[in-house]
Amino acid sequence: MAISFMRIDDRIIHGQIIIRWSTEFPCDGILAVNDDAAANPVIRSALKAASTKKTLIYSYGQFLEKLEQAVNSEKNYFLITKEPLTMAKILEDSRFRSLKKTVNVGPQSAKSGTVSVNKNADITKADMEAYERIHKAGYRIEFQLVPDVTKVEWSSIREKLLNS
């Protein structure tokens, strides 16, 4: 399968991705989908510099154009988005139905109106709605910074959060 690992991480690409997760799930490259990063040459350059893998930075629209190619690739790629809404839109696309059914969630920085889900995973009401969309599309969501840290599954907290 071409997409071997999917993650939502507000830092997109950093040491935890390159050192920890790519050891756990070996990959040939990283597909990062974020409109701001794709449009900003400085951010794009910084993200590529943080990676030791082939790294492609796409806007959501650009990624949709490359989607078939990514899914059918001989190589294994990580798919990373900065925000859960982008991941929800991607995973609701029927062309993704054959993908691995787990989405890992890394750092989501605390800001006004967030609720803590796990260490360094603070989500807003809008984030909760996006996670629910991912859940309803048939994906398991795990909030976990690195492989050896306790994970919290969306299925175990969703009712409490959505009804609060």
CSV table of C-alpha atoms in Angstrom, one decimal:
chain,number,residue,atom,x,y,z
A,1,MET,CA,0.0,0.0,0.0
A,2,ALA,CA,1.3,3.4,-0.9
A,3,ILE,CA,0.1,5.3,2.2
A,4,SER,CA,1.6,3.3,5.2
A,5,PHE,CA,0.9,5.8,8.0
A,6,MET,CA,-1.5,8.8,8.4
A,7,ARG,CA,-1.0,11.5,11.0
A,8,ILE,CA,-2.5,14.8,12.0
A,9,ASP,CA,0.2,17.0,13.6
A,10,ASP,CA,0.2,20.8,14.0
A,11,ARG,CA,3.9,20.9,13.4
A,12,ILE,CA,3.6,18.7,10.3
A,13,ILE,CA,7.2,17.4,10.0
A,14,HIS,CA,9.6,17.3,12.9
A,15,GLY,CA,11.9,14.9,14.8
A,16,GLN,CA,9.1,12.6,16.2
A,17,ILE,CA,8.0,11.9,12.6
A,18,ILE,CA,11.5,11.3,11.2
A,19,ILE,CA,13.1,9.5,14.1
A,20,ARG,CA,10.3,7.7,15.9
A,21,TRP,CA,7.4,7.1,13.6
A,22,SER,CA,9.4,6.3,10.4
A,23,THR,CA,11.3,3.6,12.5
A,24,GLU,CA,7.9,2.1,13.6
A,25,PHE,CA,6.4,2.3,10.1
A,26,PRO,CA,9.2,2.5,7.5
A,27,CYS,CA,8.5,4.8,4.6
A,28,ASP,CA,10.1,6.1,1.4
A,29,GLY,CA,8.7,9.6,1.7
A,30,ILE,CA,6.3,12.0,3.3
A,31,LEU,CA,3.3,13.6,1.7
A,32,ALA,CA,2.4,16.8,3.7
A,33,VAL,CA,-0.9,18.4,2.9
A,34,ASN,CA,-1.4,22.0,4.1
A,35,ASP,CA,-2.5,25.0,2.0
A,36,ASP,CA,-0.3,27.5,3.9
A,37,ALA,CA,2.9,25.4,3.8
A,38,ALA,CA,2.4,24.7,0.1
A,39,ALA,CA,2.0,28.4,-0.7
A,40,ASN,CA,4.9,29.6,1.5
A,41,PRO,CA,8.4,28.9,0.1
A,42,VAL,CA,10.0,29.5,3.5
A,43,ILE,CA,7.8,27.0,5.3
A,44,ARG,CA,8.0,24.5,2.5
A,45,SER,CA,11.8,24.7,2.6
A,46,ALA,CA,11.9,24.4,6.4
A,47,LEU,CA,9.7,21.3,6.3
A,48,LYS,CA,11.8,19.7,3.7
A,49,ALA,CA,15.0,20.5,5.7
A,50,ALA,CA,13.5,18.8,8.7
A,51,SER,CA,13.1,15.5,6.8
A,52,THR,CA,15.6,12.9,5.8
A,53,LYS,CA,13.0,11.4,3.4
A,54,LYS,CA,11.6,12.4,0.0
A,55,THR,CA,9.2,15.1,1.1
A,56,LEU,CA,6.4,16.5,-1.0
A,57,ILE,CA,4.3,19.5,0.2
A,58,TYR,CA,0.9,19.9,-1.4
A,59,SER,CA,-2.1,22.2,-1.0
A,60,TYR,CA,-5.3,20.2,-0.5
A,61,GLY,CA,-6.2,20.9,-4.2
A,62,GLN,CA,-2.8,19.8,-5.4
A,63,PHE,CA,-3.0,16.6,-3.4
A,64,LEU,CA,-6.4,15.7,-4.9
A,65,GLU,CA,-4.8,15.9,-8.3
A,66,LYS,CA,-2.0,13.5,-7.1
A,67,LEU,CA,-4.2,11.2,-5.0
A,68,GLU,CA,-4.5,8.3,-7.5
A,69,GLN,CA,-0.8,8.4,-8.1
A,70,ALA,CA,-0.1,8.4,-4.3
A,71,VAL,CA,-2.5,5.6,-3.6
A,72,ASN,CA,-1.2,3.4,-6.4
A,73,SER,CA,2.5,4.1,-5.8
A,74,GLU,CA,5.0,1.2,-5.4
A,75,LYS,CA,6.6,3.3,-2.6
A,76,ASN,CA,5.3,3.8,1.0
A,77,TYR,CA,4.5,7.3,2.1
A,78,PHE,CA,3.3,8.9,5.3
A,79,LEU,CA,0.4,11.2,4.8
A,80,ILE,CA,0.4,14.2,7.2
A,81,THR,CA,-2.0,17.1,7.6
A,82,LYS,CA,-1.7,19.9,10.0
A,83,GLU,CA,-5.3,20.1,10.9
A,84,PRO,CA,-8.0,17.4,11.3
A,85,LEU,CA,-10.4,19.1,8.9
A,86,THR,CA,-8.0,18.5,6.0
A,87,MET,CA,-7.6,14.9,6.9
A,88,ALA,CA,-11.4,14.5,7.2
A,89,LYS,CA,-11.9,15.9,3.7
A,90,ILE,CA,-9.2,13.5,2.3
A,91,LEU,CA,-10.5,10.4,4.0
A,92,GLU,CA,-14.1,11.1,3.0
A,93,ASP,CA,-13.0,10.8,-0.6
A,94,SER,CA,-14.1,7.4,-1.9
A,95,ARG,CA,-10.7,6.9,-3.7
A,96,PHE,CA,-9.2,6.4,-0.2
A,97,ARG,CA,-11.4,3.5,0.9
A,98,SER,CA,-8.5,1.0,0.5
A,99,LEU,CA,-6.2,2.8,2.9
A,100,LYS,CA,-5.0,1.7,6.3
A,101,LYS,CA,-7.8,2.4,8.7
A,102,THR,CA,-5.9,4.2,11.5
A,103,VAL,CA,-5.2,7.8,11.9
A,104,ASN,CA,-2.5,8.9,14.4
A,105,VAL,CA,-2.8,12.3,16.0
A,106,GLY,CA,0.3,14.0,17.3
A,107,PRO,CA,0.7,17.4,18.8
A,108,GLN,CA,-2.3,19.7,18.7
A,109,SER,CA,-1.3,22.9,20.5
A,110,ALA,CA,-3.5,24.3,23.3
A,111,LYS,CA,-5.4,27.5,22.3
A,112,SER,CA,-8.5,29.3,23.4
A,113,GLY,CA,-11.4,26.9,23.7
A,114,THR,CA,-9.5,23.6,23.6
A,115,VAL,CA,-10.0,20.5,25.6
A,116,SER,CA,-7.1,18.2,26.5
A,117,VAL,CA,-7.4,14.7,25.0
A,118,ASN,CA,-3.9,13.4,25.7
A,119,LYS,CA,-0.5,14.8,26.4
A,120,ASN,CA,0.0,17.8,23.9
A,121,ALA,CA,-3.3,17.0,22.2
A,122,ASP,CA,-5.7,19.8,22.8
A,123,ILE,CA,-8.7,20.0,20.5
A,124,THR,CA,-11.5,22.5,19.7
A,125,LYS,CA,-15.1,21.9,19.0
A,126,ALA,CA,-14.4,22.2,15.2
A,127,ASP,CA,-11.6,19.6,15.6
A,128,MET,CA,-14.1,17.3,17.4
A,129,GLU,CA,-16.5,17.6,14.5
A,130,ALA,CA,-13.6,16.8,12.0
A,131,TYR,CA,-12.6,13.8,14.1
A,132,GLU,CA,-16.2,12.6,14.1
A,133,ARG,CA,-16.3,12.8,10.3
A,134,ILE,CA,-13.1,10.7,10.2
A,135,HIS,CA,-14.6,8.2,12.6
A,136,LYS,CA,-17.8,8.0,10.6
A,137,ALA,CA,-15.8,7.4,7.5
A,138,GLY,CA,-14.6,4.2,9.1
A,139,TYR,CA,-11.2,5.2,10.6
A,140,ARG,CA,-9.8,4.5,14.0
A,141,ILE,CA,-8.3,7.7,15.5
A,142,GLU,CA,-5.4,7.4,18.1
A,143,PHE,CA,-4.0,10.3,19.9
A,144,GLN,CA,-0.4,9.4,20.6
A,145,LEU,CA,2.8,11.5,20.4
A,146,VAL,CA,5.3,8.7,19.9
A,147,PRO,CA,4.9,4.9,19.7
A,148,ASP,CA,5.9,4.1,23.3
A,149,VAL,CA,3.5,6.7,24.9
A,150,THR,CA,0.0,5.8,26.0
A,151,LYS,CA,-2.6,6.4,23.3
A,152,VAL,CA,-6.1,7.6,23.7
A,153,GLU,CA,-8.7,6.4,21.1
A,154,TRP,CA,-11.3,8.7,19.8
A,155,SER,CA,-13.9,5.9,20.2
A,156,SER,CA,-13.4,5.9,24.0
A,157,ILE,CA,-13.9,9.7,24.4
A,158,ARG,CA,-16.1,10.9,21.6
A,159,GLU,CA,-19.5,10.7,23.3
A,160,LYS,CA,-18.2,12.6,26.3
A,161,LEU,CA,-16.6,15.3,24.2
A,162,LEU,CA,-19.4,15.6,21.6
A,163,ASN,CA,-22.0,15.9,24.3
A,164,SER,CA,-20.2,18.4,26.5
